[in-house]
Coordinates of C-alpha atoms in Angstrom, one line a residue:
M34 CA 3.2 8.8 21.6
D35 CA 4.8 7.2 18.6
A36 CA 2.7 5.6 15.8
V37 CA 3.1 2.0 17.0
A38 CA 2.2 2.9 20.6
H39 CA -0.8 4.9 19.4
F40 CA -2.0 2.1 17.2
A41 CA -1.6 -0.4 20.1
E42 CA -3.6 1.9 22.4
L43 CA -6.4 2.2 19.9
V44 CA -6.7 -1.5 19.0
G45 CA -6.5 -2.4 22.7
R46 CA -9.8 -0.7 23.3
P47 CA -13.0 -2.8 23.6
D48 CA -14.4 -1.3 20.4
P49 CA -11.5 0.1 18.3
P50 CA -12.5 3.0 16.0
L51 CA -11.8 1.9 12.5
D52 CA -11.1 5.3 11.1
R53 CA -8.7 6.4 13.7
A54 CA -6.9 3.0 13.9
A55 CA -6.5 3.0 10.1
L56 CA -5.0 6.5 10.3
A57 CA -2.7 5.5 13.1
L58 CA -1.6 2.6 11.0
A59 CA -0.7 4.9 8.2
A60 CA 1.3 7.1 10.6
G61 CA 3.8 4.3 10.8
A62 CA 4.8 5.1 7.3
D63 CA 4.8 8.8 7.7
A64 CA 4.5 10.4 11.2
T65 CA 3.4 13.7 9.6
L66 CA 0.1 12.1 8.4
G67 CA -1.9 13.4 11.4
P68 CA -5.5 12.2 11.6
E69 CA -7.5 15.4 11.8
P70 CA -7.5 16.5 8.1
W71 CA -8.5 13.0 7.0
L72 CA -11.3 12.7 9.6
A73 CA -12.6 16.0 8.3
E74 CA -12.4 14.7 4.8
L75 CA -14.5 11.6 5.8
D76 CA -17.0 14.0 7.3
R77 CA -17.1 16.1 4.1
L78 CA -17.7 13.0 2.0
A79 CA -20.7 12.0 4.1
S80 CA -22.3 15.4 4.1
G81 CA -25.7 15.3 2.5
V82 CA -25.7 11.5 1.9
T83 CA -29.0 9.9 3.0
S84 CA -29.1 6.5 1.3
L85 CA -26.9 3.6 0.2
D86 CA -27.4 4.6 -3.5
G87 CA -26.5 8.2 -2.6
L88 CA -23.3 6.9 -0.8
L89 CA -22.2 4.9 -3.8
Q90 CA -23.0 7.9 -6.1
R91 CA -21.0 10.2 -3.9
L92 CA -17.9 8.1 -3.6
F93 CA -17.6 6.4 -7.0
A94 CA -19.3 8.8 -9.4
E95 CA -18.9 12.3 -7.9
E96 CA -15.6 11.8 -6.1
D97 CA -14.1 9.2 -8.4
F98 CA -12.8 6.7 -5.9
R99 CA -11.5 3.7 -7.8
G100 CA -9.2 0.7 -7.6
N101 CA -5.6 1.2 -8.5
V102 CA -5.4 -1.4 -11.4
D103 CA -2.2 0.1 -12.7
D104 CA -0.1 -0.3 -9.6
Y105 CA -2.0 -2.5 -7.2
H106 CA 1.1 -3.1 -5.0
D107 CA 1.9 0.5 -4.4
P108 CA 2.1 0.8 -0.6
R109 CA 0.1 4.0 -0.7
N110 CA -2.9 1.9 -1.7
S111 CA -2.9 0.6 1.9
L112 CA -2.5 3.9 3.7
L113 CA -5.8 5.7 4.3
P114 CA -4.6 9.3 4.0
H115 CA -3.1 8.5 0.5
V116 CA -6.3 6.8 -0.5
L117 CA -8.3 9.8 0.5
R118 CA -5.9 12.2 -1.3
R119 CA -5.4 10.2 -4.5
R120 CA -8.8 8.6 -4.7
L121 CA -7.0 5.3 -5.4
G122 CA -6.8 2.2 -3.3
I123 CA -7.2 -1.6 -3.0
P124 CA -10.4 -3.3 -2.0
I125 CA -9.8 -3.2 1.7
T126 CA -8.9 0.5 2.0
L127 CA -11.7 1.6 -0.3
A128 CA -13.9 -0.5 2.0
V129 CA -12.7 1.4 5.0
V130 CA -13.5 4.7 3.3
T131 CA -17.0 3.4 2.3
I132 CA -17.7 2.0 5.8
E133 CA -16.6 5.1 7.6
V134 CA -18.4 7.5 5.2
G135 CA -21.5 5.3 5.6
R136 CA -21.3 5.4 9.4
R137 CA -21.2 9.2 9.4
A138 CA -24.3 9.2 7.1
G139 CA -26.2 6.8 9.3
I140 CA -25.7 3.8 6.9
A141 CA -24.5 0.7 8.7
L142 CA -22.0 -1.2 6.6
E143 CA -19.6 -4.1 7.4
G144 CA -16.5 -5.4 5.7
V145 CA -16.7 -8.9 4.2
G146 CA -13.4 -10.7 4.3
M147 CA -13.8 -12.8 1.1
P148 CA -10.4 -14.4 0.3
G149 CA -8.6 -12.6 -2.4
H150 CA -11.0 -9.6 -2.6
F151 CA -12.5 -7.6 0.2
L152 CA -16.1 -6.6 -0.1
V153 CA -18.7 -4.4 1.7
R154 CA -22.2 -5.3 2.8
P155 CA -25.1 -3.3 4.3
V156 CA -25.6 -4.8 7.8
G157 CA -28.5 -7.2 8.0
T158 CA -28.6 -7.9 4.2
Q159 CA -27.1 -10.3 1.7
T160 CA -26.1 -7.4 -0.7
L161 CA -22.4 -7.5 -1.6
I162 CA -20.7 -4.4 -3.0
D163 CA -17.4 -4.4 -4.8
V164 CA -15.8 -1.0 -4.0
F165 CA -12.7 -1.7 -6.1
H166 CA -14.9 -1.8 -9.2
G167 CA -16.9 1.4 -8.8
G168 CA -19.3 0.2 -6.1
A169 CA -20.8 -2.5 -8.2
V170 CA -23.5 -4.6 -6.5
L171 CA -22.7 -8.3 -7.0
D172 CA -25.2 -11.2 -7.3
A173 CA -24.1 -14.7 -6.1
A174 CA -22.7 -15.7 -9.5
A175 CA -20.6 -12.6 -9.9
C176 CA -19.3 -12.9 -6.4
E177 CA -18.2 -16.5 -7.0
A178 CA -16.6 -15.5 -10.2
L179 CA -14.7 -12.7 -8.5
F180 CA -13.5 -15.1 -5.8
R181 CA -12.2 -17.7 -8.3
T182 CA -10.5 -15.0 -10.4
A183 CA -8.8 -13.4 -7.4
T184 CA -7.6 -16.6 -5.8
G185 CA -7.2 -19.0 -8.7
A186 CA -9.5 -21.5 -6.9
G187 CA -10.9 -24.2 -9.2
P188 CA -14.3 -25.7 -9.2
D189 CA -13.2 -28.2 -6.5
V190 CA -13.1 -25.4 -4.0
P191 CA -16.6 -24.9 -2.6
F192 CA -17.9 -21.3 -2.5
G193 CA -20.5 -20.2 -0.1
P194 CA -21.4 -18.1 3.0
H195 CA -18.5 -19.5 4.9
L196 CA -16.2 -17.3 2.7
L197 CA -18.4 -14.2 3.2
A198 CA -18.2 -13.6 7.0
A199 CA -18.3 -10.1 8.4
A200 CA -14.8 -8.8 9.2
P201 CA -14.5 -7.0 12.6
T202 CA -12.3 -4.0 13.0
R203 CA -9.2 -5.8 14.2
S204 CA -9.5 -8.3 11.3
I205 CA -9.6 -5.4 8.8
L206 CA -6.5 -3.8 10.4
L207 CA -4.7 -7.1 10.4
R208 CA -5.4 -7.7 6.7
M209 CA -4.2 -4.2 5.9
L210 CA -0.9 -4.9 7.8
E211 CA -0.5 -8.2 6.1
N212 CA -0.8 -6.5 2.7
L213 CA 1.9 -4.1 3.6
R214 CA 4.1 -6.8 5.1
L215 CA 4.1 -8.6 1.8
I216 CA 4.9 -5.4 -0.1
Y217 CA 7.7 -4.3 2.2
R218 CA 9.2 -7.8 2.3
A219 CA 9.3 -8.0 -1.5
R220 CA 10.9 -4.5 -1.7
Q221 CA 13.4 -5.3 1.1
R222 CA 12.3 -2.2 3.0
A223 CA 13.4 -3.3 6.5
A224 CA 12.6 0.0 8.3
D225 CA 9.0 -0.1 7.0
L226 CA 8.7 -3.8 7.7
E227 CA 9.7 -3.1 11.3
W228 CA 6.8 -0.8 12.1
V229 CA 4.4 -3.1 10.3
V230 CA 5.5 -6.1 12.3
R231 CA 5.4 -4.1 15.6
M232 CA 1.8 -3.2 14.8
R233 CA 1.0 -6.8 14.0
L234 CA 2.3 -7.8 17.4
A235 CA -0.2 -5.4 19.0
L236 CA -3.1 -7.5 17.5
P237 CA -4.4 -10.8 18.7
G238 CA -3.0 -14.0 17.2
A239 CA 0.6 -12.8 16.8
G240 CA 3.2 -15.5 17.5
L241 CA 6.8 -16.6 17.4
P242 CA 7.2 -16.1 13.7
D243 CA 6.2 -12.5 14.0
L244 CA 8.7 -12.0 16.8
L245 CA 11.5 -13.6 14.8
E246 CA 10.6 -11.5 11.8
L247 CA 10.8 -8.3 13.9
A248 CA 14.2 -9.3 15.2
G249 CA 15.3 -10.0 11.6
T250 CA 14.2 -6.6 10.4
L251 CA 16.3 -5.1 13.1
G252 CA 19.3 -7.2 11.9
D253 CA 18.6 -6.1 8.4
Q254 CA 19.2 -2.5 9.6
A255 CA 22.5 -3.5 11.3
R256 CA 20.8 -3.3 14.7
W257 CA 21.9 -6.8 15.6
I258 CA 22.2 -6.2 19.3
D259 CA 18.7 -4.7 19.4
G260 CA 17.3 -7.8 17.6
A261 CA 19.2 -10.2 19.9
R262 CA 18.0 -8.4 23.0
L263 CA 14.4 -8.4 21.8
L264 CA 14.5 -12.2 21.5
E265 CA 16.5 -12.8 24.7
E266 CA 13.9 -10.8 26.7
Q267 CA 11.3 -13.4 25.7
V268 CA 13.4 -16.4 26.9
P269 CA 12.5 -16.3 30.7
G270 CA 9.3 -18.2 31.2
A271 CA 9.1 -19.5 27.6
P272 CA 8.6 -23.3 27.1
P273 CA 11.9 -25.1 26.5
E274 CA 11.5 -25.6 22.7
R275 CA 10.5 -21.9 22.2
A276 CA 13.3 -20.7 24.4
E277 CA 15.8 -22.7 22.4
I278 CA 14.5 -21.2 19.1
L279 CA 14.8 -17.7 20.6
R280 CA 18.3 -18.3 21.9
T281 CA 19.5 -19.7 18.6
A282 CA 18.1 -16.8 16.6
A283 CA 19.6 -14.3 19.1
R284 CA 23.0 -16.0 18.8
T285 CA 22.8 -15.7 15.0
L286 CA 22.2 -12.0 15.2
R287 CA 25.1 -11.5 17.7
A288 CA 27.4 -13.5 15.4
H289 CA 27.3 -10.5 12.9
L290 CA 29.5 -8.6 15.4
N291 CA 32.3 -11.2 15.5

């Protein structure tokens, strides 16, 4: 089973395993990144941890996990095996490490999808933890300040609990993919963008723009016929307006062969 198919199988389960799904996502970038060594590393990190304080001590003091402030947009920051190996990541992947090590230690944590900066929270509490900055515990004022710094939002944008909702597993994976999509677009890495968009299509909420982007990534690799066929296969049964968009985009791809 290739990486995309494996990812799709995992996220199609009623309760997708976050650790294995994040590792399957990373295999899109490098098929040699098998899950077992990294699952074992998560197990090792959890060994002997019995409290939240102990978890934060283990990860951010003893093991020196930290945010990559020098190269935030390095794609390795979004790939769990590289985060575990390098001890560097961005908020969401460091959150995955923290959640999964906590789960193994019997400490229930959830991701918090605050815009601009992902956080972690012990389930059933209002405690917010910034894993990008050494596992710092944030009070309400610090959390709001972080939100406004990360997003550039001014005082006219209200801040409150509506921005601090728990992020379920599929939402976490989607946000990881969207980070990679932006990076690979900017770097014009069509082959990497292809697997990212294919995985995006395996998650709920994907739509026509994602399908068009996938076809475009195939075209960017001179696979114009593959891209055109991908779109043409979606025409039967599509509403008229959508069908015309698909046909037009397919014709544009085929025109490269003339």
